[in-house]
N, CA and C of each residue as an Amber inpcrd file, in Angstrom:
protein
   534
  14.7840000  27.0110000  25.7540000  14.2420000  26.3850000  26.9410000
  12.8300000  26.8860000  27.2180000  12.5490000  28.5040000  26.8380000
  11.2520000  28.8790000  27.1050000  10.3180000  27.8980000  26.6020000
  10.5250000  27.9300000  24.9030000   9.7540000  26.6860000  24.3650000
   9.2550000  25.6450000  25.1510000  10.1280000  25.2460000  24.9440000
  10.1120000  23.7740000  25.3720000   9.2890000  23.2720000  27.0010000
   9.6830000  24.7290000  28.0490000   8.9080000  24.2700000  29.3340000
   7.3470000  24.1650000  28.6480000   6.6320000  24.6130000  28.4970000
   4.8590000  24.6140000  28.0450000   4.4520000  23.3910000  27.9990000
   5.7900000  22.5100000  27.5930000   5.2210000  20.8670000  26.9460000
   5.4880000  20.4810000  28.0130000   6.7650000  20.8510000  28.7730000
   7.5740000  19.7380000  29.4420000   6.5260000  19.8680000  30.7550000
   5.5300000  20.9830000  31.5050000   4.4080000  20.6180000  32.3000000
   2.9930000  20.2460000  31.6080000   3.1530000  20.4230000  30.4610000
   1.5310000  19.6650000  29.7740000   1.6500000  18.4790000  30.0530000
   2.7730000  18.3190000  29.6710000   3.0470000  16.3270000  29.7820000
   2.5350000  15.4670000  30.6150000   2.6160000  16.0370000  32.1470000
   1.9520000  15.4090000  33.0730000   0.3160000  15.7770000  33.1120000
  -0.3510000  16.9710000  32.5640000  -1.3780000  16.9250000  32.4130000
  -2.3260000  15.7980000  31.5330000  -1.5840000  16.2040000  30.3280000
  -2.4410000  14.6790000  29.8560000  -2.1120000  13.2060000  29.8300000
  -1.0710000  13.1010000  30.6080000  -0.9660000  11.8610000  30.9480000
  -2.1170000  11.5410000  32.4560000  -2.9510000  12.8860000  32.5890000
  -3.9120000  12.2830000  33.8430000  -5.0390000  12.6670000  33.3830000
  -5.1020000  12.5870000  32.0140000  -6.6500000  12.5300000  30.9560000
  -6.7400000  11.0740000  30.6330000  -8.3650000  10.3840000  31.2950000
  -8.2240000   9.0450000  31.0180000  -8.2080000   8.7660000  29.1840000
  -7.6790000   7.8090000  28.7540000  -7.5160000   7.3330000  27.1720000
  -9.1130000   6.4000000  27.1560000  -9.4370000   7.3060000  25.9050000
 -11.1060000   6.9490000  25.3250000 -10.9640000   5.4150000  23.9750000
 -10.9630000   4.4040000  24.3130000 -11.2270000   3.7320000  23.6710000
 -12.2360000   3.5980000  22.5760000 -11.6090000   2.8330000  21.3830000
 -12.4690000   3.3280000  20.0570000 -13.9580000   2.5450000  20.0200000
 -14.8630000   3.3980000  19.6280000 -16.0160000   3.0980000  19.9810000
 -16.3070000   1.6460000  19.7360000 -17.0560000   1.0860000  20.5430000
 -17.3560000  -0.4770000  20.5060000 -18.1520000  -0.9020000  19.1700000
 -18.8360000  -0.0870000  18.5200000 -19.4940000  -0.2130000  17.1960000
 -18.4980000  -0.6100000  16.2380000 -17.4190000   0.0830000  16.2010000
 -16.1630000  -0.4210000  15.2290000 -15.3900000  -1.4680000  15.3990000
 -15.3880000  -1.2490000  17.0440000 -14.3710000  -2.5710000  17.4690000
 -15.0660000  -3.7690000  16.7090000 -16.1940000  -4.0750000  17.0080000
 -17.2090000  -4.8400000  16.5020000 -17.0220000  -5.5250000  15.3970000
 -17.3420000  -4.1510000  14.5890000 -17.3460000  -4.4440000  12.6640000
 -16.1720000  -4.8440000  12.3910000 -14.8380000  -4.5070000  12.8900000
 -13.9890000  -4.7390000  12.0970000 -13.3420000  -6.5860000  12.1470000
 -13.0130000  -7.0600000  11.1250000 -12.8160000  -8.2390000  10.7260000
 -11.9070000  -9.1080000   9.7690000 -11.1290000  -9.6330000  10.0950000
  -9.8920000 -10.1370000   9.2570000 -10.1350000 -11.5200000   8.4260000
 -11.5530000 -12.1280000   9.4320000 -11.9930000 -13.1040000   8.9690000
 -12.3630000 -13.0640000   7.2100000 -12.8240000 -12.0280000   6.6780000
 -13.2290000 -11.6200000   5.2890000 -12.0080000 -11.5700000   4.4290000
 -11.4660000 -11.9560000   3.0410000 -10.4880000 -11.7360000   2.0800000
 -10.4880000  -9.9390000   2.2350000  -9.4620000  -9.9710000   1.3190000
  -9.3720000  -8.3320000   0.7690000  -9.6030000  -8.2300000  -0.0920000
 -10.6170000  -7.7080000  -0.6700000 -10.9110000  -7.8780000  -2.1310000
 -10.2540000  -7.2010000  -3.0810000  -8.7050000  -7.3000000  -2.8220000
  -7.5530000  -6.4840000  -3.5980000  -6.9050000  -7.5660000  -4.4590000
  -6.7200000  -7.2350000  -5.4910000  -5.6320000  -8.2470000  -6.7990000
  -4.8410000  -7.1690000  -6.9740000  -3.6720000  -7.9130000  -7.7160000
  -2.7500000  -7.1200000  -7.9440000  -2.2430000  -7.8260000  -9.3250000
  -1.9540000  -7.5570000 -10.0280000  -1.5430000  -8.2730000 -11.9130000
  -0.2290000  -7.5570000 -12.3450000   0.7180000  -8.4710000 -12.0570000
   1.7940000  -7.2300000 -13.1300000   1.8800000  -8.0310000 -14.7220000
   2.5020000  -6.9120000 -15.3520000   1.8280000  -7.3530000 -17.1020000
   3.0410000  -8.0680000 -17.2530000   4.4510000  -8.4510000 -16.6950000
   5.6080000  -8.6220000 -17.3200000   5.8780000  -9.9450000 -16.3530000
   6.6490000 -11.0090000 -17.2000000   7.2000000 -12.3820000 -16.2830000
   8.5380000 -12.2440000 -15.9690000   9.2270000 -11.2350000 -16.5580000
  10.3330000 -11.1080000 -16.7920000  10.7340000  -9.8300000 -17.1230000
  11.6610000  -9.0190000 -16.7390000  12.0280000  -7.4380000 -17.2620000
  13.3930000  -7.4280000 -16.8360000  14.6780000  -7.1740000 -18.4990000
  15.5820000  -6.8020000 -18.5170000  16.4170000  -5.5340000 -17.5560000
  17.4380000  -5.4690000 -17.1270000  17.9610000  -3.8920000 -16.6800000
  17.5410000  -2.8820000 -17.5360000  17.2790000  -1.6110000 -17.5340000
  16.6190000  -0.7780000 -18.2110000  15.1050000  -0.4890000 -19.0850000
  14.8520000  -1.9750000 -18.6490000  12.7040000  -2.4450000 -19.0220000
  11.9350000  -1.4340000 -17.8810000  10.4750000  -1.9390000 -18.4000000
   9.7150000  -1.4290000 -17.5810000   8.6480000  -2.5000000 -17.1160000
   8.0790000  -2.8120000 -16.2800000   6.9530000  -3.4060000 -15.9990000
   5.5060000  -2.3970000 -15.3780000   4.5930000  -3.3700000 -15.3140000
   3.5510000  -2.5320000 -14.7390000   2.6940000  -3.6270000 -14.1590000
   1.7120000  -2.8970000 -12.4080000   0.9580000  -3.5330000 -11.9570000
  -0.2840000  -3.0770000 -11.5970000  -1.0280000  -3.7510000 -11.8710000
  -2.5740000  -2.6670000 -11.6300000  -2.6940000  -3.0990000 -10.7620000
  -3.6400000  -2.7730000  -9.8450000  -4.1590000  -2.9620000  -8.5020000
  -5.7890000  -2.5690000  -8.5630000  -6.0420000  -4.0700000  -8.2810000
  -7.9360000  -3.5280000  -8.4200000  -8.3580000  -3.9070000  -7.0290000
  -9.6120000  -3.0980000  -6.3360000 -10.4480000  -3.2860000  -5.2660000
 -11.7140000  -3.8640000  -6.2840000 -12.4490000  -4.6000000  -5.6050000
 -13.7010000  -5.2310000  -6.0040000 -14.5310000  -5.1290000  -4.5190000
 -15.7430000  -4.6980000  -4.9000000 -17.0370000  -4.1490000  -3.3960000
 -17.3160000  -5.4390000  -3.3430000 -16.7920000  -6.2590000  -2.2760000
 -18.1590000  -7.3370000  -2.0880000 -19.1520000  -7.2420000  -1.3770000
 -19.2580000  -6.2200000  -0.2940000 -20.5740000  -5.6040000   0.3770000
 -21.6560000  -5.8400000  -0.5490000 -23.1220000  -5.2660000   0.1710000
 -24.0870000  -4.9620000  -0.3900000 -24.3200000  -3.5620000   0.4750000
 -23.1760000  -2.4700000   0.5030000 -23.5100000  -1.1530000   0.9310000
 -21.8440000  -0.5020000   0.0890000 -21.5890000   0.8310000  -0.4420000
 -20.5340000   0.9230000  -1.0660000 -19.3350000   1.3870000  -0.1680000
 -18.2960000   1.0490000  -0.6830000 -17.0870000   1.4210000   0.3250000
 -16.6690000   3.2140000  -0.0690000 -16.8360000   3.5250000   1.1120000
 -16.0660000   4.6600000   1.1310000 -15.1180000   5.6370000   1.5240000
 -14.5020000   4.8250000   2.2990000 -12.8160000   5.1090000   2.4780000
 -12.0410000   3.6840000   1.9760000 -10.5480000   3.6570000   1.3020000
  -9.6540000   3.0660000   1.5610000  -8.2940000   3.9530000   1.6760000
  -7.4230000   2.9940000   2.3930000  -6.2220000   3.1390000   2.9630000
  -5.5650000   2.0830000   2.3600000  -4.3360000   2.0140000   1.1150000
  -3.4520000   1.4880000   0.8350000  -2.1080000   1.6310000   0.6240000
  -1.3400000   0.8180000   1.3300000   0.6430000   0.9870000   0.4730000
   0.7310000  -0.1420000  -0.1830000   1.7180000   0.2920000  -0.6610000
   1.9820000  -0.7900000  -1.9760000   3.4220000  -0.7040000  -1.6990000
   4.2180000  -1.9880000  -1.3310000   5.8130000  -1.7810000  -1.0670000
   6.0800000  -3.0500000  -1.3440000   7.7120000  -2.8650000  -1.6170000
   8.4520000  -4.1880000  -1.7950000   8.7280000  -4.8580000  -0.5670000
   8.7570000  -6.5220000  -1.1320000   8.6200000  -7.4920000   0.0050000
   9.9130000  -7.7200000   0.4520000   9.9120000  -7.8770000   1.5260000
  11.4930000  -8.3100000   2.0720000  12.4200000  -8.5490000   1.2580000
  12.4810000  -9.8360000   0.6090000  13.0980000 -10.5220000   0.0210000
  13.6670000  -9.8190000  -1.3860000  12.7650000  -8.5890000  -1.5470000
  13.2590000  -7.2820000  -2.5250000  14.0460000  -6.5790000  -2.4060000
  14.0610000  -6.3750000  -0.8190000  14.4230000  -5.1800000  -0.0470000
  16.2580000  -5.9510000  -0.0520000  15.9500000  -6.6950000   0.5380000
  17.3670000  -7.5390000   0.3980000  17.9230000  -7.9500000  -0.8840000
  17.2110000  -8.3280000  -1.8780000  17.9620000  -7.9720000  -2.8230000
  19.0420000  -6.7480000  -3.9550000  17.6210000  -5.6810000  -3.0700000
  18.0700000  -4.0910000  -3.6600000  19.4440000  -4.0730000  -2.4190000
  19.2700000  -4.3520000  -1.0450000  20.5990000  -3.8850000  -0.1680000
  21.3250000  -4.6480000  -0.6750000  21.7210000  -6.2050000  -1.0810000
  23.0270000  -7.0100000  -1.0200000  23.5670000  -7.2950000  -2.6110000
  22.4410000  -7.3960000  -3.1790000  22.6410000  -7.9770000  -4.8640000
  23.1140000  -7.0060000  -5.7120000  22.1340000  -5.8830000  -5.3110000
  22.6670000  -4.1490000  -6.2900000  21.7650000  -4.4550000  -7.3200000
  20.4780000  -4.9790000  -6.9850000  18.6770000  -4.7680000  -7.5810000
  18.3170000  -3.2540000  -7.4610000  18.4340000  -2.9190000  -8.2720000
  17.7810000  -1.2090000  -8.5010000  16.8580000  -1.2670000  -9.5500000
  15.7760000  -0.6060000  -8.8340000  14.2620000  -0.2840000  -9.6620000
  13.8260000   0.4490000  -8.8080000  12.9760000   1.9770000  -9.8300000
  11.9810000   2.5710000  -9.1290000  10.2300000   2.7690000  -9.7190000
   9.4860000   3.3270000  -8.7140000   8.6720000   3.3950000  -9.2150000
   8.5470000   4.6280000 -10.5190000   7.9300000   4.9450000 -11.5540000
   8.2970000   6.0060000 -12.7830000   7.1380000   6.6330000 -13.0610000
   5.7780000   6.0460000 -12.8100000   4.2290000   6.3580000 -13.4130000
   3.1780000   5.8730000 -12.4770000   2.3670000   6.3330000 -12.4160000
   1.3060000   6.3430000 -11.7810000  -0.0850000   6.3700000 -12.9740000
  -0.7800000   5.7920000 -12.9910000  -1.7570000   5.0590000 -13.8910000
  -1.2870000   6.3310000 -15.3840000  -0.2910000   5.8960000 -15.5710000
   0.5840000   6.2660000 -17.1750000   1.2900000   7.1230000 -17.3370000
   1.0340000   8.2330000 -15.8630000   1.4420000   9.8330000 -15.9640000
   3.1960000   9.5130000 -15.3680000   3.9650000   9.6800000 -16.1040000
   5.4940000   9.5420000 -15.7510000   6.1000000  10.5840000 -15.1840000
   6.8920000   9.6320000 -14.0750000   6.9750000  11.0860000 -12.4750000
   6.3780000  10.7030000 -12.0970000   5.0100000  10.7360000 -12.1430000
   4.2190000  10.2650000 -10.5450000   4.2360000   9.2260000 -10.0950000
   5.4540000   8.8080000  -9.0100000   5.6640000   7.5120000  -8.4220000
   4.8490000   6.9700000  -7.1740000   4.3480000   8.6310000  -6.9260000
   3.3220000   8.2850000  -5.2940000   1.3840000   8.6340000  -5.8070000
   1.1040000   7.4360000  -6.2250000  -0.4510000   7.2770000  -6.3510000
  -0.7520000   7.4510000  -5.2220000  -1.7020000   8.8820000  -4.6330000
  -2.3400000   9.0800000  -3.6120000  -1.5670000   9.2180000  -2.1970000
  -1.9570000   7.4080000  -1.5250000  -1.1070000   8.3640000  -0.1930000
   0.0880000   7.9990000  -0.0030000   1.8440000   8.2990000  -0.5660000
   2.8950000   8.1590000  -0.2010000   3.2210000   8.1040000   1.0580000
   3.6960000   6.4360000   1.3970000   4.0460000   5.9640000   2.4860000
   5.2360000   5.8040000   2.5370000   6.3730000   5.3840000   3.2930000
   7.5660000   5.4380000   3.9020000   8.2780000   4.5320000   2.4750000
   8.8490000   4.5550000   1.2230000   8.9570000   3.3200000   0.8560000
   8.0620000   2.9660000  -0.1830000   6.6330000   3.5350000   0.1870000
   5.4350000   2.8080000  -0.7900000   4.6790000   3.2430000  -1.6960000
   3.3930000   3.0870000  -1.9840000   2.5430000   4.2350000  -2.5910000
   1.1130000   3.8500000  -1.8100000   0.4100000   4.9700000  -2.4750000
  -0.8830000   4.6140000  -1.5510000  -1.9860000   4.5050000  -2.8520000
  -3.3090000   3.8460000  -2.1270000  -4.3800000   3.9250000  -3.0820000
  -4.7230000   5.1730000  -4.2180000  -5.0710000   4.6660000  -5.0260000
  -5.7040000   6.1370000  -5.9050000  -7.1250000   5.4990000  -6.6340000
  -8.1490000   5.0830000  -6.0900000  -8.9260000   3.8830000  -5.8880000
 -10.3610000   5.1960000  -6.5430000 -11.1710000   5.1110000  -6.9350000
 -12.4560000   5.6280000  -7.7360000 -13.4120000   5.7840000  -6.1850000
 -14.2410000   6.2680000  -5.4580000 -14.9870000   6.1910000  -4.7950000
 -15.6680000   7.2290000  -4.5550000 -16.9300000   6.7680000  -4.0140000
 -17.7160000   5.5800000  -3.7240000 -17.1850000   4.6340000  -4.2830000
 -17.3610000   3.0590000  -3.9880000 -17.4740000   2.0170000  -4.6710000
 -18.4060000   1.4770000  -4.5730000 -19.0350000   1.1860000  -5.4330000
 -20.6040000   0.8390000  -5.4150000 -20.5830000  -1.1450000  -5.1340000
 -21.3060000  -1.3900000  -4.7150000 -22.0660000  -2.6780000  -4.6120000
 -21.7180000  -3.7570000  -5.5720000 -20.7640000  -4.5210000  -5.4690000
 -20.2370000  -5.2440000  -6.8190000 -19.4120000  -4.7310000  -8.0090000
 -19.3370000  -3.4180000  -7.7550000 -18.3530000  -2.8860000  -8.8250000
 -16.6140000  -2.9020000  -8.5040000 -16.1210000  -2.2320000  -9.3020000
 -14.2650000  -2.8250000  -9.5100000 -14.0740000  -1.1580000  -9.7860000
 -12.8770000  -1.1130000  -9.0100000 -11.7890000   0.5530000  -9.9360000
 -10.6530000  -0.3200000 -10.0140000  -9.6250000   0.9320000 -10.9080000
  -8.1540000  -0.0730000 -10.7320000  -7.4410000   1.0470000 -10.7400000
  -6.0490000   0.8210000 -10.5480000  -5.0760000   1.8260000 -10.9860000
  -3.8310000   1.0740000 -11.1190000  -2.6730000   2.0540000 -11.7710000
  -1.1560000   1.0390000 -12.2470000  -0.3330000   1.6440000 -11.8760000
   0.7990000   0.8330000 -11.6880000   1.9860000   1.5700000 -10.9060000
   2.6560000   1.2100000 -12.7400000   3.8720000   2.0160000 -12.4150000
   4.8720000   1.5470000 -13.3730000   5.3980000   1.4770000 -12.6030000
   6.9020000   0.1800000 -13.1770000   8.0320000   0.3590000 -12.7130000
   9.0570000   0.3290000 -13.2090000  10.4800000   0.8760000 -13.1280000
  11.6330000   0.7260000 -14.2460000  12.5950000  -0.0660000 -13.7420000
  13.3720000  -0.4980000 -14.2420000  14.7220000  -1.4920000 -13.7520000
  15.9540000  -0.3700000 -14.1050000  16.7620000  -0.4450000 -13.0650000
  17.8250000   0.3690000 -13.7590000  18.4320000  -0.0520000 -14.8320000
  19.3170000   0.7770000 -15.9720000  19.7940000  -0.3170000 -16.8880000
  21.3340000  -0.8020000 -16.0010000  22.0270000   0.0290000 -15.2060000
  22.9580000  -0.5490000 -14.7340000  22.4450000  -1.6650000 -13.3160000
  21.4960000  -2.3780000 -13.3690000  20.7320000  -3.0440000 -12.1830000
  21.6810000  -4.4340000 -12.3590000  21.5890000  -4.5890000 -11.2980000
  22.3480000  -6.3300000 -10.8680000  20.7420000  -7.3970000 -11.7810000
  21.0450000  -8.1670000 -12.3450000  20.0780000  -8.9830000 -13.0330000
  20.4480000 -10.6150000 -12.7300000  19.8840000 -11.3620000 -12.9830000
  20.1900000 -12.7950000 -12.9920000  19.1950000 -13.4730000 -12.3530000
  19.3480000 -15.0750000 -12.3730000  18.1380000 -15.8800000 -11.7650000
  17.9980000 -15.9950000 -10.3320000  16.8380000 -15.4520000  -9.8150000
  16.6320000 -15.4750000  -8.2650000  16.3910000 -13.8660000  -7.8310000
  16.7790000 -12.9390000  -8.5840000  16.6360000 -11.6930000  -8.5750000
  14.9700000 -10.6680000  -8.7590000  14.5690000 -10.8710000  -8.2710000
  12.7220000 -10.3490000  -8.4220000  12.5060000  -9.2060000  -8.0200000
  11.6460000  -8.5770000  -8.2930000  10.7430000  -7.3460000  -7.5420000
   9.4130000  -7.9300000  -7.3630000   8.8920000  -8.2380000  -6.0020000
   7.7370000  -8.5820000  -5.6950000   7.1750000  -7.2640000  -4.7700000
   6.1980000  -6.9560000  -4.8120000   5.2560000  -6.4650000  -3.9130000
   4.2350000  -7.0750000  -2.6250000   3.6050000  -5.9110000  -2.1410000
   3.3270000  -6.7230000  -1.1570000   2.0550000  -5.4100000  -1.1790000
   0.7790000  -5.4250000  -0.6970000   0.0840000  -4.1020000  -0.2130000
  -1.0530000  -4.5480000   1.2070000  -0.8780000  -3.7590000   2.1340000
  -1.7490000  -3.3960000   3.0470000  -2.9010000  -2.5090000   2.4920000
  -3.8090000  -3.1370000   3.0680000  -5.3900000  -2.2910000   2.4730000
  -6.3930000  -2.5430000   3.9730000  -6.5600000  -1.2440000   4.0230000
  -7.5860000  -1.1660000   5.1260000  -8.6890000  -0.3220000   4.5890000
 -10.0930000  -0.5860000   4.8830000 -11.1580000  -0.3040000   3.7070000
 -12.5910000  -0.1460000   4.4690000 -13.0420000   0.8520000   4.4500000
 -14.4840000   0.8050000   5.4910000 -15.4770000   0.9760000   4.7580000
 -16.7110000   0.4410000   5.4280000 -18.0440000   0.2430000   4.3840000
 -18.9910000   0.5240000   5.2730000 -20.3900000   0.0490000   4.9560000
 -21.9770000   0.3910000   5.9630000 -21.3150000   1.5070000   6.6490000
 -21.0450000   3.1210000   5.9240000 -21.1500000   4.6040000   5.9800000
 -19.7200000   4.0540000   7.4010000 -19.1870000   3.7830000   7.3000000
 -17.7760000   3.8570000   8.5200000 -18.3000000   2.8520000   9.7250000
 -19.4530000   1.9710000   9.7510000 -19.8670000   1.4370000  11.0500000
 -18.8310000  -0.2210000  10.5480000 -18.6600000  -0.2710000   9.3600000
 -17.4870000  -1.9290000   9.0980000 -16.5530000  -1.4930000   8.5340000
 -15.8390000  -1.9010000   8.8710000 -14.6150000  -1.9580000   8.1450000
 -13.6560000  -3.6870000   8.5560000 -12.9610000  -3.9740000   7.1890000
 -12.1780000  -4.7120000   6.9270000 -10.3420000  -4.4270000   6.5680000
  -9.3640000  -5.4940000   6.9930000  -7.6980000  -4.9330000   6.6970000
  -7.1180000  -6.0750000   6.2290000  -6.3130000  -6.0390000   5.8040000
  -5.4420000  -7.5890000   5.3880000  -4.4960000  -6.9770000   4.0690000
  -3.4520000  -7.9660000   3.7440000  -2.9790000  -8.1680000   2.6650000
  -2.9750000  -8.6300000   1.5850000  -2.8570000  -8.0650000   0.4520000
  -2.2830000  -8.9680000  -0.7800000  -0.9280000  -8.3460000  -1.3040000
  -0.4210000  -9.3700000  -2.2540000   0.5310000  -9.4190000  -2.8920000
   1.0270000  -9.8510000  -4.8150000   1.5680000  -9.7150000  -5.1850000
   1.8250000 -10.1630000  -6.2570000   3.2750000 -10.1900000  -6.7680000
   3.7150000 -11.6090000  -7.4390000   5.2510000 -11.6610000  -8.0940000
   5.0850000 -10.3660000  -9.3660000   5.8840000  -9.0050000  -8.8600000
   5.9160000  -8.5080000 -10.1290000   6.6470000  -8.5070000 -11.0780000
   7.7040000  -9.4630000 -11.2400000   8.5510000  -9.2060000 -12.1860000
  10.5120000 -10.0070000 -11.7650000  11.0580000 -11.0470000 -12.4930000
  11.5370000 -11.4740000 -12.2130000  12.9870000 -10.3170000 -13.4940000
  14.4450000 -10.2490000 -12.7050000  15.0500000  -9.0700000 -13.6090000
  15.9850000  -9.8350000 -13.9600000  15.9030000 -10.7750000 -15.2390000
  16.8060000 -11.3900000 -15.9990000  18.0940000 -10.9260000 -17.0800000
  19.0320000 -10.7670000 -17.1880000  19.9700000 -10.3740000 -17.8110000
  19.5910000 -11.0560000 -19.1230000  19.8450000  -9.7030000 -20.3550000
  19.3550000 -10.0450000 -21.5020000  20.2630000 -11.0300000 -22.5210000
């Protein structure tokens, strides 16, 4: 209980600290109106129980100033998620641009992975990186059965005064019984 009182009267203290809204320069820049200049490619149309597939994930600068933060997850789309809970679709992630084991590129999110992106990104230039992925061999397979992705990318440029957020996605891999 000692603990715990310290918070339990802070509480009302900063609840009577006014909340600083984020500076109007950003509010500004930021914009949904712009694409994401994220692709996503998986190499496989099709992957047996116990296959592997793989998806790169490229950023492309369309600025004319270089990006230098991004923020990405990379997770399965609903319709995955429900297949892994009801169908008995099992796949995990296995590699991270080839290195096996590393399933969390950069920043591991709830579920996802995060960017592992080259930066700076200069002015018209491209990085990429690849997920692997494995199918279990005991995985539920058949037609209608997929692993699709989905990634959130939030990405700031002109030194942190713009920034841009949005999605892409890609079909990675449909898990057909051999």
């Amino acid at each position: 209980m000692r603990a715990v009182l310290p918070l339990l009267l802070a509480g009302p203290l900063f609840a009577a600290v006014p909340a600083h809204a984020a500076p109007a320069h950003r509010a500004a820049a930021r914009t949904a109106a712009l694409p994401v200049p994220v692709t996503m490619v998986g190499d496989r149309a099709t992957t047996p129980p116990g296959g592997s597939f793989t998806v790169t994930v490229t950023l492309t600068n369309p600025h004319d100033t270089p990006i230098r933060f991004v923020f990405q997850s990379v997770q399965q789309t609903y319709d995955t998620f429900t297949d892994v809970e009801y169908a008995g679709l099992k796949y995990a992630a296995t590699a991270c641009n080839g290195v096996p084991g590393q399933s969390a590129c950069g920043n591991p999110q709830a579920g996802g992975h995060g960017a592992l992106f080259t930066l700076p990104l200069a002015p018209g230039a491209s990085t990429s990186y690849t997920l692997t992925y494995t199918v279990a061999a005991d995985s539920a397979c058949g037609s209608g059965l997929n692993v699709d992705l989905y990634s959130y990318v939030y990405y700031e440029y002109q030194g942190g005064a713009a920034a841009n957020d949005g999605q892409a996605g890609v079909h990675g891999t449909d898990v057909l019984c051999s």
